[in-house]
Amino acid sequence: MTTDSAWRTEAVRKLEADGNRSADTHLFRLELAGIPEIELYFKDESTHPTRSLKHRLARSLFLYAICNGWIDKGMTVIEASSGSTAVSEAYFARLLGLDFIAVMPKSTSPEKVQAIEFYGGRCHYVDKGSEIYSAAEKLARETDGHYMDQFTYAERATDWRGNNNIAESIYRQLARENHPVPEWIVVSAGTGGTAATIGRYIRYQRFQTRLCVADPEISVFYDSFLESRDDLVIDAGSNVEGIGRPRCEPSFVRGVIDHMVKVPDAASFAAMRVLAERVDHLPGGSTGTNLYASLQVIRDMATAGTSGSVVTMLCDPGERYRETYYADDWLAEKGFHIQPYRDQINRFLDTGDWQEVEP
Ligand SMILES: *Cc1c(COP(=O)(O)O)cnc(C)c1O
């Protein structure tokens, strides 16, 4: 099949023009009063036009698919997603005049569904997170459409050596800081694409920075890393939207990761709330996971007497989770006890003293 070359040329121009109209995302600091020798930064990915780090991924996936001749004029684009990717892809599909269908677990937050529909996308629900892949493949066959498959292609659709990817942007923005080369960059993994891009960039640039990946409770990534296995599967979906997977996704590149931390879901939600109280930004759940893992890395640096900087990410905005992670009755109903972790985090931020939480 050869794609319509006039359409393709125009589609690439529209994507590039959209990028050219957009600004870079900010790097802001969280004050660590109790650990003054260490600086913690958040790359705020919630300021993209579609409000999450998936904006970068969606643009890359469309460019990759179009340049590969996989998407043509009038085609339907289908994606398996826990929500954020579908929001961003719906935006780009509309920009290109393509129909878009998101295949999502029925537990996906109503705010994300609204955002997808706002951009003209349609939502197709499945009962469990593990069913999204086969349902998306089936829809693609039935509609003669293209299944984007972020979990396979996230890792390779992004230019990892530079081209203003997220890693290059972080290092550029750190240039005038006390410690321009961070000791650690801490991210969480959904596709694993962000970790792959940052990890490869660190090595390509020969930086001493190490990459830590935080995994939520219900996910195989942590065990897959520890045991060097790609065949682990579980039959449940993560409680932290956007991160943690029931299978070892092809885009999860273990070899670029230096360290992994398993974060209890209650700790993620506690960290998210603490951050919301201390900065003028409202983070989503995975940002809490990132913060909690970052604090453990910072604790270990402080114990070892190392000063330096740590960079993590604000992945998406808390407005999407007002009815869930920010609702006390939702947390209670699901059995998440966040108070012990809140106390632990506040104490550590204020005094530098880390007290373990009794399980
Ligand atoms: C996708 C996602 C992540 C993880 O990013 P990947 O590059 O897919 O690993 C983190 N937080 C949120 C909210 C996400 O949607």
PDB file of N, CA and C and ligand atoms in Angstrom, residues 52-54 57 84-85 188-195 241-243 286 315-316 321, ligand 1:
ATOM      1  N   SER A  52      -0.768  16.505  29.617  1.00  0.00           N
ATOM      2  CA  SER A  52       0.045  15.445  30.220  1.00  0.00           C
ATOM      3  C   SER A  52       1.276  15.157  29.374  1.00  0.00           C
ATOM      4  N   LEU A  53       2.176  14.344  29.944  1.00  0.00           N
ATOM      5  CA  LEU A  53       3.379  13.956  29.215  1.00  0.00           C
ATOM      6  C   LEU A  53       3.040  13.154  27.957  1.00  0.00           C
ATOM      7  N   LYS A  54       1.804  12.632  27.862  1.00  0.00           N
ATOM      8  CA  LYS A  54       1.412  11.866  26.693  1.00  0.00           C
ATOM      9  C   LYS A  54       1.263  12.738  25.438  1.00  0.00           C
ATOM     10  N   LEU A  57       4.302  11.971  23.516  1.00  0.00           N
ATOM     11  CA  LEU A  57       4.221  10.627  22.945  1.00  0.00           C
ATOM     12  C   LEU A  57       3.256  10.593  21.763  1.00  0.00           C
ATOM     13  N   SER A  84      -4.757   8.894  29.400  1.00  0.00           N
ATOM     14  CA  SER A  84      -4.022  10.105  29.010  1.00  0.00           C
ATOM     15  C   SER A  84      -3.560  10.082  27.553  1.00  0.00           C
ATOM     16  N   THR A  85      -3.066   8.946  27.112  1.00  0.00           N
ATOM     17  CA  THR A  85      -2.602   8.850  25.729  1.00  0.00           C
ATOM     18  C   THR A  85      -3.765   9.081  24.772  1.00  0.00           C
ATOM     19  N   SER A 188       8.123   7.323  36.583  1.00  0.00           N
ATOM     20  CA  SER A 188       7.357   6.086  36.700  1.00  0.00           C
ATOM     21  C   SER A 188       7.128   5.567  35.285  1.00  0.00           C
ATOM     22  N   ALA A 189       6.567   4.371  35.178  1.00  0.00           N
ATOM     23  CA  ALA A 189       6.421   3.761  33.851  1.00  0.00           C
ATOM     24  C   ALA A 189       4.994   3.311  33.580  1.00  0.00           C
ATOM     25  N   GLY A 190       4.493   3.728  32.411  1.00  0.00           N
ATOM     26  CA  GLY A 190       3.230   3.212  31.895  1.00  0.00           C
ATOM     27  C   GLY A 190       3.592   2.390  30.673  1.00  0.00           C
ATOM     28  N   THR A 191       3.946   3.098  29.596  1.00  0.00           N
ATOM     29  CA  THR A 191       4.531   2.388  28.454  1.00  0.00           C
ATOM     30  C   THR A 191       5.993   2.039  28.747  1.00  0.00           C
ATOM     31  N   GLY A 192       6.662   2.881  29.524  1.00  0.00           N
ATOM     32  CA  GLY A 192       8.104   2.772  29.711  1.00  0.00           C
ATOM     33  C   GLY A 192       8.861   3.687  28.747  1.00  0.00           C
ATOM     34  N   GLY A 193       8.124   4.366  27.892  1.00  0.00           N
ATOM     35  CA  GLY A 193       8.748   5.199  26.863  1.00  0.00           C
ATOM     36  C   GLY A 193       9.560   6.364  27.419  1.00  0.00           C
ATOM     37  N   THR A 194       9.029   7.033  28.438  1.00  0.00           N
ATOM     38  CA  THR A 194       9.749   8.168  29.022  1.00  0.00           C
ATOM     39  C   THR A 194      11.053   7.694  29.655  1.00  0.00           C
ATOM     40  N   ALA A 195      10.981   6.591  30.386  1.00  0.00           N
ATOM     41  CA  ALA A 195      12.192   6.043  31.002  1.00  0.00           C
ATOM     42  C   ALA A 195      13.211   5.667  29.923  1.00  0.00           C
ATOM     43  N   GLU A 241      -3.620   5.648  37.870  1.00  0.00           N
ATOM     44  CA  GLU A 241      -3.859   5.771  36.431  1.00  0.00           C
ATOM     45  C   GLU A 241      -2.626   6.256  35.699  1.00  0.00           C
ATOM     46  N   GLY A 242      -2.314   5.589  34.598  1.00  0.00           N
ATOM     47  CA  GLY A 242      -1.190   5.993  33.759  1.00  0.00           C
ATOM     48  C   GLY A 242       0.057   5.163  33.977  1.00  0.00           C
ATOM     49  N   ILE A 243       0.188   4.565  35.163  1.00  0.00           N
ATOM     50  CA  ILE A 243       1.414   3.800  35.441  1.00  0.00           C
ATOM     51  C   ILE A 243       1.106   2.413  36.015  1.00  0.00           C
ATOM     52  N   SER A 286       0.224   9.653  39.653  1.00  0.00           N
ATOM     53  CA  SER A 286       1.558   9.128  39.317  1.00  0.00           C
ATOM     54  C   SER A 286       2.657  10.101  39.737  1.00  0.00           C
ATOM     55  N   CYS A 315       3.338  14.543  35.977  1.00  0.00           N
ATOM     56  CA  CYS A 315       2.935  13.872  34.727  1.00  0.00           C
ATOM     57  C   CYS A 315       1.626  14.374  34.156  1.00  0.00           C
ATOM     58  N   ASP A 316       0.659  14.588  35.034  1.00  0.00           N
ATOM     59  CA  ASP A 316      -0.641  15.104  34.582  1.00  0.00           C
ATOM     60  C   ASP A 316      -1.338  15.817  35.736  1.00  0.00           C
ATOM     61  N   TYR A 321      -8.560  14.005  38.800  1.00  0.00           N
ATOM     62  CA  TYR A 321      -8.784  13.012  39.863  1.00  0.00           C
ATOM     63  C   TYR A 321      -9.499  13.584  41.073  1.00  0.00           C
TER      64      TYR A 321
HETATM   65  C1  LIG B   1       1.814   7.376  30.708  1.00  0.00           C
HETATM   66  C2  LIG B   1       1.877   8.022  32.015  1.00  0.00           C
HETATM   67  C3  LIG B   1       3.031   7.911  32.803  1.00  0.00           C
HETATM   68  C4  LIG B   1       4.247   7.100  32.403  1.00  0.00           C
HETATM   69  O1  LIG B   1       4.831   7.462  31.172  1.00  0.00           O
HETATM   70  P1  LIG B   1       5.408   6.414  30.120  1.00  0.00           P
HETATM   71  O2  LIG B   1       6.306   7.181  29.260  1.00  0.00           O
HETATM   72  O3  LIG B   1       4.224   5.864  29.346  1.00  0.00           O
HETATM   73  O4  LIG B   1       6.074   5.316  30.844  1.00  0.00           O
HETATM   74  C5  LIG B   1       3.014   8.562  34.031  1.00  0.00           C
HETATM   75  N1  LIG B   1       1.937   9.269  34.446  1.00  0.00           N
HETATM   76  C6  LIG B   1       0.825   9.406  33.697  1.00  0.00           C
HETATM   77  C7  LIG B   1      -0.324  10.201  34.209  1.00  0.00           C
HETATM   78  C8  LIG B   1       0.759   8.786  32.451  1.00  0.00           C
HETATM   79  O5  LIG B   1      -0.343   8.922  31.718  1.00  0.00           O
END
